[in-house]
Coordinates of C-alpha atoms (C1' of nucleotides) in Angstrom, one line a residue:
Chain Q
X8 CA 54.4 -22.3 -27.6
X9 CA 55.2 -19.4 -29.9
X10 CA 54.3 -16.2 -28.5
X11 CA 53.1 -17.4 -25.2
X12 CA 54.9 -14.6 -23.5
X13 CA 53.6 -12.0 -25.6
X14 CA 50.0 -14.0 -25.1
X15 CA 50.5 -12.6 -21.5
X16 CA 50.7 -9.1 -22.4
X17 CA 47.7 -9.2 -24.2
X18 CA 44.8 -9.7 -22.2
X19 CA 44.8 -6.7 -20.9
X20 CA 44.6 -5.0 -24.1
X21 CA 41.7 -7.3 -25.4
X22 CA 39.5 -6.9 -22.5
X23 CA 36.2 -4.8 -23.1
X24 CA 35.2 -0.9 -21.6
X25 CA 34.6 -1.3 -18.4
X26 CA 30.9 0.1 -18.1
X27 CA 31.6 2.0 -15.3
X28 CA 33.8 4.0 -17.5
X29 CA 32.9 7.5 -18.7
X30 CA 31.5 7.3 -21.9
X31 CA 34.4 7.6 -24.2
X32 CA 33.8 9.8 -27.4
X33 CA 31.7 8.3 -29.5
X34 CA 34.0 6.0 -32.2
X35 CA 32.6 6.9 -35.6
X36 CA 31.0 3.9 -37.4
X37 CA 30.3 3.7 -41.1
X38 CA 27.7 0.9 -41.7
X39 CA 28.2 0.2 -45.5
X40 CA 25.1 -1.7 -46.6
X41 CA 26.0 -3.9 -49.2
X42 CA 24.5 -2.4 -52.8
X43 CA 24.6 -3.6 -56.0
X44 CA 27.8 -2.8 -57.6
X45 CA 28.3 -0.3 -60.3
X46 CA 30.5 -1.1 -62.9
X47 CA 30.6 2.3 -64.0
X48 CA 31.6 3.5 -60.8
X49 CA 34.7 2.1 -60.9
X50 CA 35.7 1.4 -64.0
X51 CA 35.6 5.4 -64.6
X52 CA 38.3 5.7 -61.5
X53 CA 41.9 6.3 -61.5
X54 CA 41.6 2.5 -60.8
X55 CA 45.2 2.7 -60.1
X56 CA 45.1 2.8 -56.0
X57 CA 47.0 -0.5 -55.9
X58 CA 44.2 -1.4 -53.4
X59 CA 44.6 -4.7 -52.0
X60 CA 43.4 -7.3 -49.8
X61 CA 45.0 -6.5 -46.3
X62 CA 44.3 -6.5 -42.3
X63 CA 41.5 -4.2 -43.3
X64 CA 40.3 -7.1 -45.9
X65 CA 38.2 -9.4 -43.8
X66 CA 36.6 -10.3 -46.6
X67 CA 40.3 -11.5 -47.7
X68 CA 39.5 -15.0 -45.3
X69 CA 36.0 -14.7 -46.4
X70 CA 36.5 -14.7 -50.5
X71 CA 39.7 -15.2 -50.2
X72 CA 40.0 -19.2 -50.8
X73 CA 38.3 -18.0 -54.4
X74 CA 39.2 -15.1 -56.3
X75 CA 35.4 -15.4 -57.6
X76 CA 33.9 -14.7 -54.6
X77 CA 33.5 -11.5 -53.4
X78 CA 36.0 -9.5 -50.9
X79 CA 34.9 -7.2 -48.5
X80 CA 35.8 -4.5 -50.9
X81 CA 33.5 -6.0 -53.1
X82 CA 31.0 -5.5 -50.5
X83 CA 31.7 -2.7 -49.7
X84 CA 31.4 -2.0 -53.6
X85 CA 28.3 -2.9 -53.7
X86 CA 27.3 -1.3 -50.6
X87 CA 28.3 2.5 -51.7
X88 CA 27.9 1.8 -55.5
X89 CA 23.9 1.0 -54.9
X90 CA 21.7 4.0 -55.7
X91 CA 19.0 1.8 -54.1
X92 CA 20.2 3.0 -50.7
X93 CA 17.5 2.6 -48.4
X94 CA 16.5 4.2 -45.2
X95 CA 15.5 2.0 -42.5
X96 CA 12.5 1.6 -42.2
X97 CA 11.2 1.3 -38.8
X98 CA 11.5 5.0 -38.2
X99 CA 9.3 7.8 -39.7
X100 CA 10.9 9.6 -42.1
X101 CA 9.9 12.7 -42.6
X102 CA 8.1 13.8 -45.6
X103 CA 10.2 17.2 -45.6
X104 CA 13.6 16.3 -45.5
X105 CA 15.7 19.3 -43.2
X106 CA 19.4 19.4 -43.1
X107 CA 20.0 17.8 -40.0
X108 CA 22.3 19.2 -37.5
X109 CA 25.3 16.5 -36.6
X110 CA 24.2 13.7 -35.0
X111 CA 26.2 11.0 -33.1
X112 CA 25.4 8.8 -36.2
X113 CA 24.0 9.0 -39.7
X114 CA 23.2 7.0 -42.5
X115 CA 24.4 8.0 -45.7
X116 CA 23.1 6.9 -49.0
X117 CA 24.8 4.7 -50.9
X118 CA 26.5 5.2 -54.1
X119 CA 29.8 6.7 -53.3
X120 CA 32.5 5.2 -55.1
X121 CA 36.3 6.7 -54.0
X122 CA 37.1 6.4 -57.7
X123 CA 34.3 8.2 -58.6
X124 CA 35.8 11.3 -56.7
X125 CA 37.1 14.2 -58.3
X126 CA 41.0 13.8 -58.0
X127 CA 41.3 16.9 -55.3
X128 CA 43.2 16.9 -52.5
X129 CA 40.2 16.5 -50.3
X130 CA 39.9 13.0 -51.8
X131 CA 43.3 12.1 -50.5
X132 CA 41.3 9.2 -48.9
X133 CA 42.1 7.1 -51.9
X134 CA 45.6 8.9 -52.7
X135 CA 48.7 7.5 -50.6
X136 CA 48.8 11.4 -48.9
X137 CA 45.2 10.4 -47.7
X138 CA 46.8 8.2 -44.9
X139 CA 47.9 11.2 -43.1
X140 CA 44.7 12.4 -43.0
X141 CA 42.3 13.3 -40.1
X142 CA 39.1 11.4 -39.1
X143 CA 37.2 14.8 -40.5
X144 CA 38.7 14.5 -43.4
X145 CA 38.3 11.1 -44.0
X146 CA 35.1 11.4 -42.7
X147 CA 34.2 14.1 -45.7
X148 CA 35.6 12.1 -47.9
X149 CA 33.3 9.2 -46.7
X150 CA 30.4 11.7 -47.2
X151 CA 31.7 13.1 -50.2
X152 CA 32.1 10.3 -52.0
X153 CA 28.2 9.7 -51.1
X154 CA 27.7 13.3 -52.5
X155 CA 29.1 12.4 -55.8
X156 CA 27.3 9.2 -56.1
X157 CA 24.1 11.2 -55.4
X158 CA 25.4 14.0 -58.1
X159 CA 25.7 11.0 -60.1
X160 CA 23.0 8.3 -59.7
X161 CA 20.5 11.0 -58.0
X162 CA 20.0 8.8 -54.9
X163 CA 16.2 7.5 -55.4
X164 CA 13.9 8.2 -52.4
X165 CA 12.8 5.2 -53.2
X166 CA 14.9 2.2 -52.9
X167 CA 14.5 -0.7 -55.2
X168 CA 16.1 -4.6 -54.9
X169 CA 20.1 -3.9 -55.6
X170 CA 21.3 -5.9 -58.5
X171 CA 25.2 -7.2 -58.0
X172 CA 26.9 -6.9 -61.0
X173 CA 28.7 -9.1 -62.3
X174 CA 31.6 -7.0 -62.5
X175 CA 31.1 -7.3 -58.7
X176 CA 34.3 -9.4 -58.7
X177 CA 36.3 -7.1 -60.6
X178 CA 39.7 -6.9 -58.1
X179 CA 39.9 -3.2 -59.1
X180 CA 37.1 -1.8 -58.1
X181 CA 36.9 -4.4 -54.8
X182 CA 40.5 -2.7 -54.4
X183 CA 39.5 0.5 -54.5
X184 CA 36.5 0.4 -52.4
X185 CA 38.9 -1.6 -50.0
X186 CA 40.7 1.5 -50.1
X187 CA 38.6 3.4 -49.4
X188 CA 37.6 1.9 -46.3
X189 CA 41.1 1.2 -45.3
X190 CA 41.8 4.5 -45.6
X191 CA 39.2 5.6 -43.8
X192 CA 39.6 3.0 -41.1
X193 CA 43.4 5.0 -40.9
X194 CA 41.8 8.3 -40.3
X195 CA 39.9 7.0 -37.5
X196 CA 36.9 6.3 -38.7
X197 CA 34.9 3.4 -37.6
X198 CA 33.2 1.9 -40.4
X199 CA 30.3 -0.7 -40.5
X200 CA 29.6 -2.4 -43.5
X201 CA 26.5 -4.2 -43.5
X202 CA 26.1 -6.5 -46.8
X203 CA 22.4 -8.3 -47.6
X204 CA 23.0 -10.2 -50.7
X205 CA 19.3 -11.5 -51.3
X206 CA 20.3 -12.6 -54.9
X207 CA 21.3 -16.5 -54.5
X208 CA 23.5 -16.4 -57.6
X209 CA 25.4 -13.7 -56.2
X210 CA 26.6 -15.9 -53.0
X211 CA 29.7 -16.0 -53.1
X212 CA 31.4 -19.9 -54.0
X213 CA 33.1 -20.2 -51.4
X214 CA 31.0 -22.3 -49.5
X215 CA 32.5 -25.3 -51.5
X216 CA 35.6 -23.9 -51.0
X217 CA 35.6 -22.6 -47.8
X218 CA 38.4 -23.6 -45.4
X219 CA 39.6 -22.5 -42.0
X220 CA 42.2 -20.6 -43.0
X221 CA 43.2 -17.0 -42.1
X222 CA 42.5 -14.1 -44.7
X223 CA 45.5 -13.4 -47.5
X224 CA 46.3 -10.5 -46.4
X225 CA 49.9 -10.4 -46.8
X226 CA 50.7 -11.6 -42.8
X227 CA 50.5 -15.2 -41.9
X228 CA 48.0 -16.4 -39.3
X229 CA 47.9 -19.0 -37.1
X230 CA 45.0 -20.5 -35.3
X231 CA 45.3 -20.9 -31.4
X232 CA 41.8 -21.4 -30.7
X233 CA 38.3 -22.1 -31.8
X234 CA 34.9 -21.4 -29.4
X235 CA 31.3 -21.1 -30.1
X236 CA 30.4 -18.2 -29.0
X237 CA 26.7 -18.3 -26.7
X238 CA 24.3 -17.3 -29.2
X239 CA 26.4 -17.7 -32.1
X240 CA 25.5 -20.3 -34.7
X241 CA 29.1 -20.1 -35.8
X242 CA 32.2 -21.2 -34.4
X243 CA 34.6 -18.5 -33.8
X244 CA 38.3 -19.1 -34.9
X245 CA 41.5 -17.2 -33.2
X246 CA 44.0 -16.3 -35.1
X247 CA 47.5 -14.3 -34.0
X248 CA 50.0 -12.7 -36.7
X249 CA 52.6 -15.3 -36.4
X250 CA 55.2 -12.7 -36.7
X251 CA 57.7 -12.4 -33.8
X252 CA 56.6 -10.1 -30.9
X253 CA 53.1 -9.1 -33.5
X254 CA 50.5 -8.6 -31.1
X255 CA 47.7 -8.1 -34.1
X256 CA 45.0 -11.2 -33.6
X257 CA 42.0 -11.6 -35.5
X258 CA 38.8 -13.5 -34.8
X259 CA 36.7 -15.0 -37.3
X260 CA 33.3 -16.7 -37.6
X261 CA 32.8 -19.5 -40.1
X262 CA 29.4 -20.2 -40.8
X263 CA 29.0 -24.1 -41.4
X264 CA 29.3 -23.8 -44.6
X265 CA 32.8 -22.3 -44.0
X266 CA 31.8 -19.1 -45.5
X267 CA 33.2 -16.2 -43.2
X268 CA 30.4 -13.9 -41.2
X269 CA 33.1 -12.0 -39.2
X270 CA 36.1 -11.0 -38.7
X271 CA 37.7 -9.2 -36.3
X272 CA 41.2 -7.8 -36.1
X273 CA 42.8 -6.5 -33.2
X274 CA 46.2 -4.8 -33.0
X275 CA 48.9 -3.8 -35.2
X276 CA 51.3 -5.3 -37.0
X277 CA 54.3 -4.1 -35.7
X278 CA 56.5 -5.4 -39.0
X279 CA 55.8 -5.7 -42.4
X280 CA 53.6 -8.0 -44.6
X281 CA 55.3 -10.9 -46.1
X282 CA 56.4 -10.4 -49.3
X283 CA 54.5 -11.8 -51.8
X284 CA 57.7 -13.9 -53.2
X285 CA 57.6 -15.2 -49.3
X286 CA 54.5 -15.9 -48.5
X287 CA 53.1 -19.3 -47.6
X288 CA 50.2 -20.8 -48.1
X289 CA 48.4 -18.7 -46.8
X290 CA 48.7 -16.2 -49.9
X291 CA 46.8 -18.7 -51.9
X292 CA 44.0 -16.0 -52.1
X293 CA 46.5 -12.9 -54.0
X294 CA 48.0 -15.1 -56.2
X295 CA 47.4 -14.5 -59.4
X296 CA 45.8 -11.2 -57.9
X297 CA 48.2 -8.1 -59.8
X298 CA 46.6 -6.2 -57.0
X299 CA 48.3 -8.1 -54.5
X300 CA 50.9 -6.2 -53.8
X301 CA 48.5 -3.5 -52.4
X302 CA 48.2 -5.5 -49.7
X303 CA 51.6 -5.2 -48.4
X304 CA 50.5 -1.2 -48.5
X305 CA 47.6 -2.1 -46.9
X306 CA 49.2 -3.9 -44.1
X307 CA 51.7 -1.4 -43.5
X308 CA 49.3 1.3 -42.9
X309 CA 47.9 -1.3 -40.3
X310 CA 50.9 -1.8 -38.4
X311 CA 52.3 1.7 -39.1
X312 CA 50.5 3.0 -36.4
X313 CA 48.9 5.9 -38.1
X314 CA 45.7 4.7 -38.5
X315 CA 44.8 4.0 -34.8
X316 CA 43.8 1.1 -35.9
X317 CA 43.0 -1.3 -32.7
X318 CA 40.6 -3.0 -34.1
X319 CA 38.7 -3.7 -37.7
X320 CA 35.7 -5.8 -38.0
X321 CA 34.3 -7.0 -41.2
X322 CA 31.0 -9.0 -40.8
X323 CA 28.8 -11.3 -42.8
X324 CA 25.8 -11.2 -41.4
X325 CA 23.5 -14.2 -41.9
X326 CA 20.6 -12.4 -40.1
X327 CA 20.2 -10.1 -43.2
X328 CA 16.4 -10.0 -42.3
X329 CA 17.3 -8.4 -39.3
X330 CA 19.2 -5.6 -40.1
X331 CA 17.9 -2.6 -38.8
X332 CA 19.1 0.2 -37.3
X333 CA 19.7 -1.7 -34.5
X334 CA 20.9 -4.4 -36.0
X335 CA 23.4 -2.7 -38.2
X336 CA 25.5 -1.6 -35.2
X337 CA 25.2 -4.7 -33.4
X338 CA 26.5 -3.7 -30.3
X339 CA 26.4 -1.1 -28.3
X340 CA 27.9 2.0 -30.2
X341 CA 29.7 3.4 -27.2
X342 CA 29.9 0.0 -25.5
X343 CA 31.7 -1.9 -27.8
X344 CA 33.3 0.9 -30.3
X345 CA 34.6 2.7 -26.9
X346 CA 36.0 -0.4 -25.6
X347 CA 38.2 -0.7 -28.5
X348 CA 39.5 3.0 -28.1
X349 CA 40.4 2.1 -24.8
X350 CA 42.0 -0.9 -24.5
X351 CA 44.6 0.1 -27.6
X352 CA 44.5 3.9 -27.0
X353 CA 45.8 6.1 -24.2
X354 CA 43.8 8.8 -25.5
X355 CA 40.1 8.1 -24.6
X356 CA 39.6 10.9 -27.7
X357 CA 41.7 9.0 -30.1
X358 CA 39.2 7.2 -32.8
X359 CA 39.0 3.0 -33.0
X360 CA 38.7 2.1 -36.2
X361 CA 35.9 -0.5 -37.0
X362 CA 35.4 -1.8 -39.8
X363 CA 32.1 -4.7 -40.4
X364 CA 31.1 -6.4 -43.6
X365 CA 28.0 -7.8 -42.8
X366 CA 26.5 -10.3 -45.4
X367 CA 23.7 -12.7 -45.2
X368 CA 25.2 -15.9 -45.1
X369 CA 22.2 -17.5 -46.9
X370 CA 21.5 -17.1 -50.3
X371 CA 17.6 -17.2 -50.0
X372 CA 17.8 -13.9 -48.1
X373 CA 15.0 -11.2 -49.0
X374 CA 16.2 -8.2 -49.3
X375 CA 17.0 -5.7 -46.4
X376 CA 17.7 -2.0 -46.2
X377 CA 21.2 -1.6 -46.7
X378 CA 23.0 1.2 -45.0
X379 CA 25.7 3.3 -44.7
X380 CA 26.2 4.2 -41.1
X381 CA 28.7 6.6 -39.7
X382 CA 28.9 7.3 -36.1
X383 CA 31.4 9.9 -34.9
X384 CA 32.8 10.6 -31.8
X385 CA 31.4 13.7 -31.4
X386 CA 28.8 15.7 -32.9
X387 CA 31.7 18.1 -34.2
X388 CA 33.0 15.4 -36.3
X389 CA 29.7 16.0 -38.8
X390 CA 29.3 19.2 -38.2
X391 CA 33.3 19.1 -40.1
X392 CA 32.4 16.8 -42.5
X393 CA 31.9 19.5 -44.7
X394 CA 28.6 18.5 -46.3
X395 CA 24.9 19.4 -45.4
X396 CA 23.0 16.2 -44.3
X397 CA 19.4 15.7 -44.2
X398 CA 17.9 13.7 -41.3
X399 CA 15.3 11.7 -42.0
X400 CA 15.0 9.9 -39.1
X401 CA 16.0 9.2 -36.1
X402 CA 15.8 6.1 -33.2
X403 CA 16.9 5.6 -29.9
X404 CA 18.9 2.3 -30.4
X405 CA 19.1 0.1 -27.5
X406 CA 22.1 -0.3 -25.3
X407 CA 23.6 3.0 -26.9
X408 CA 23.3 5.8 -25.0
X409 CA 23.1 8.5 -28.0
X410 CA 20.0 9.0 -30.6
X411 CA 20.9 7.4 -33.9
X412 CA 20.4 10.0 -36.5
X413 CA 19.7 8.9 -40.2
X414 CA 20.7 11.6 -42.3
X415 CA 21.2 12.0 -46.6
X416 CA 23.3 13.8 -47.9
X417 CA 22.0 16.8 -49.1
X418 CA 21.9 16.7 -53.2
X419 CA 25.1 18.7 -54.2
Chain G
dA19 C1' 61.6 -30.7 -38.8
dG20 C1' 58.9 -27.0 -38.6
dC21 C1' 54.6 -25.1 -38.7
dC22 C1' 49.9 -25.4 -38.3
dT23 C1' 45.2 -27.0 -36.7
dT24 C1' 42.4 -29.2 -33.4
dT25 C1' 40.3 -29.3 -29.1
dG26 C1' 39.5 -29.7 -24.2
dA27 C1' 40.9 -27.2 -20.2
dC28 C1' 41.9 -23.2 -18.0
dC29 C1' 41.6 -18.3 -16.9
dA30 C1' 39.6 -13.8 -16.2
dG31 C1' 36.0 -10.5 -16.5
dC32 C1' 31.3 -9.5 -15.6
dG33 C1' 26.6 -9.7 -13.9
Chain F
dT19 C1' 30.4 -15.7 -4.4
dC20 C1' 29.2 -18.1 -8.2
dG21 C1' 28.0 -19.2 -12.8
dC22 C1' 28.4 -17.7 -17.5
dT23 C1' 31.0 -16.4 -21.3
dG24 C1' 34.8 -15.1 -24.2
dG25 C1' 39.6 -15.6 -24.8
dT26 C1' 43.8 -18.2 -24.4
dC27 C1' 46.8 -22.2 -23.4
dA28 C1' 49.0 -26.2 -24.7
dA29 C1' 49.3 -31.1 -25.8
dA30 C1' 48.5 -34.0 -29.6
dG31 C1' 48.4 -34.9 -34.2
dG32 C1' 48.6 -33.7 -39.2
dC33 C1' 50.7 -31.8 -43.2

DNA sequence: AGCCTTTGACCAGCG
DNA sequence: TCGCTGGTCAAAGGC
């Protein structure tokens, strides 16, 4: 069929870190806990980031098939919006709160909006000039947009049930924090989102709608396989750009309700998105979206190359109840993470981008700890970040080989 | 007619 | 070496 050549020249690239490798640098991770949304947050923004659904927009397969349910960006809204962020909690924390030195990985509070950032060239994250940016800087930006949520909503100690607005499903804001991430994910940041929606009228409506098709993201998708994964409870689906000579795959879990718990994208587009006048079917998800056209930005920062993008994960989780520390990475921080860096990058140093949406897939969830989790490749990667962190904890997690350092960020 | 999905089989990596 | 597992192939059928 289509693409079986090029099939052959991919398995190489897909295949895992060989253990016996030296540990790469550490990938930086951002685990985005998904908060209640703040309207404010981005309804005060520039709000004029053309964000849009893209490679980067798992969430795009997941809420795409309704324009009521909620995108990763709207996750991811909620996620950094919340000022219920919430440490996890099978750690001490300690009662004094230090500035922590770097640390392979931190949590940040939640509450950062990118359109809540002043407009300064250090927010470039969420400005078209942010693209060229380096991981550090996005990285700041990451933290600094957690700085001005705390500046703004005074991140609680304590951390209460998030509420999802309604405006959750405002495209803007879902743009913008799509953005943000995006962006981010270009620098080289590898970003975790982690999304508990315990409130059952905030599930998304998909399930009715749900159908196995790819996410709108301005590239068409074609499905060349479907497994269950050992240990899964959801089927995963294999998609490949159907783009001549595009390597860029994705894999995404369905729960059976046809509501999306993962997706995984893989490559880079080595063309650009449809156009939106040339789309098929597939772009049932931006119409009617004036947004939409971001995605063809979007997408062309994912196959331009710049963002080092090899592979960006966006995860609904169903085991909400489960996310801990542990839990919110998943895997193995250098395992998987590393793996990514190798098989796309020559340069063990250069940064995989990850990004993972993770959602409870069932709307009688309690609510868990959300989190913002960013783990760098090296400690140096904090220690530029440019803002003063205060660890509050810190846990060996299993199957990574470096501490796991929860860290605020200091109160500007 | 062309493209897509489905699905069982096959392949390769790993323990 | 072998079994397990994830990923891919490719024929068949559908839209």
């Amino acid at each position: 069929m289509d693409g079986n050549g090029k099939e052959h020249q991919q398995p190489k690239q897909q295949q895992p870190p060989s253990p016996s490798k030296p540990l790469p640098s550490r990938p930086t991770t951002i685990t985005l806990p998904p908060r209640s949304f703040t309207e404010t947050f981005f309804s005060s923004g520039p709000g004029t980031m053309g964000f849009s659904p893209g490679p980067m927009t798992l969430l795009s397969s997941f809420f795409s098939d309704s324009d009521d349910c909620k995108s990763f960006s709207q996750l991811l809204a909620g996620a950094i919006s919340s000022p219920n962020s919430k440490p996890p909690d099978d750690f001490s924390r300690p009662s004094n709160l230090t500035i922590a030195p770097p640390a392979p990985m931190f949590a940040m509070p939640l509450g950062l909006s990118p359109v809540s950032l002043p407009d300064s060239p250090g927010f470039g994250l969420f400005s078209p000039q942010g693209f060229g940016m380096t991981h550090q800087q996005a990285l700041a930006q990451v933290t600094a947009q957690a700085a001005q949520a705390n500046s703004i909503m005074h991140v609680q100690p304590e951390y209460s049930t998030p509420e999802i607005s309604s405006t959750f499903t405002n495209n803007s804001a879902a743009h913008q924090q799509q953005q943000m991430v995006r962006s981010v994910a270009d620098s080289g940041v590898k970003i975790q989102e982690l999304s508990d929606f315990s409130q059952p009228d905030q599930r998304p409506e998909s399930s009715s709608l749900a159908v196995d098709k790819p996410a709108k993201d301005g590239y068409n998708w074609r499905k060349y396989g479907q497994k269950h994964l050992k240990g899964s409870e959801f089927p995963r689906s294999y998609y490949k750009c159907t783009h001549p000579s595009c390597p860029v795959k994705k894999k995404v879990e369905r729960s059976l309700d046809g509501q999306v718990t993962e997706i995984i994208y893989k490559g880079q587009h080595n063309h650009q998105p449809l156009q939106s006048n040339k789309r098929g079917k597939d772009t049932g998800g931006l119409n009617g979206n004036p947004n939409s056209q971001g995605s063809s930005e979007l997408a062309s920062r994912f196959q331009s190359g710049s963002g080092n993008v090899s592979e960006v994960r966006e995860r609904k989780d169903q085991a909400s109840s489960q996310a801990t520390p542990e839990h919110v990475s998943g895997m193995s921080d250098s395992e998987e993470a590393g793996g990514e860096i190798d098989e796309d990058e020559p340069d063990p140093k250069r940064r995989t981008t990850e990004v993972r949406a993770t959602e409870t897939a069932s709307s009688h969830r309690t609510v868990t700890e959300p989190r913002i989790i960013v783990q760098t490749t090296s400690e140096v990667d904090l220690l530029d970040d440019g803002y003063r962190w205060r660890k509050y904890g810190q846990k060996v997690v299993k199957g990574n080989p470096y501490p796991r350092w929860f860290s605020l960020l200091h109160r500007l």
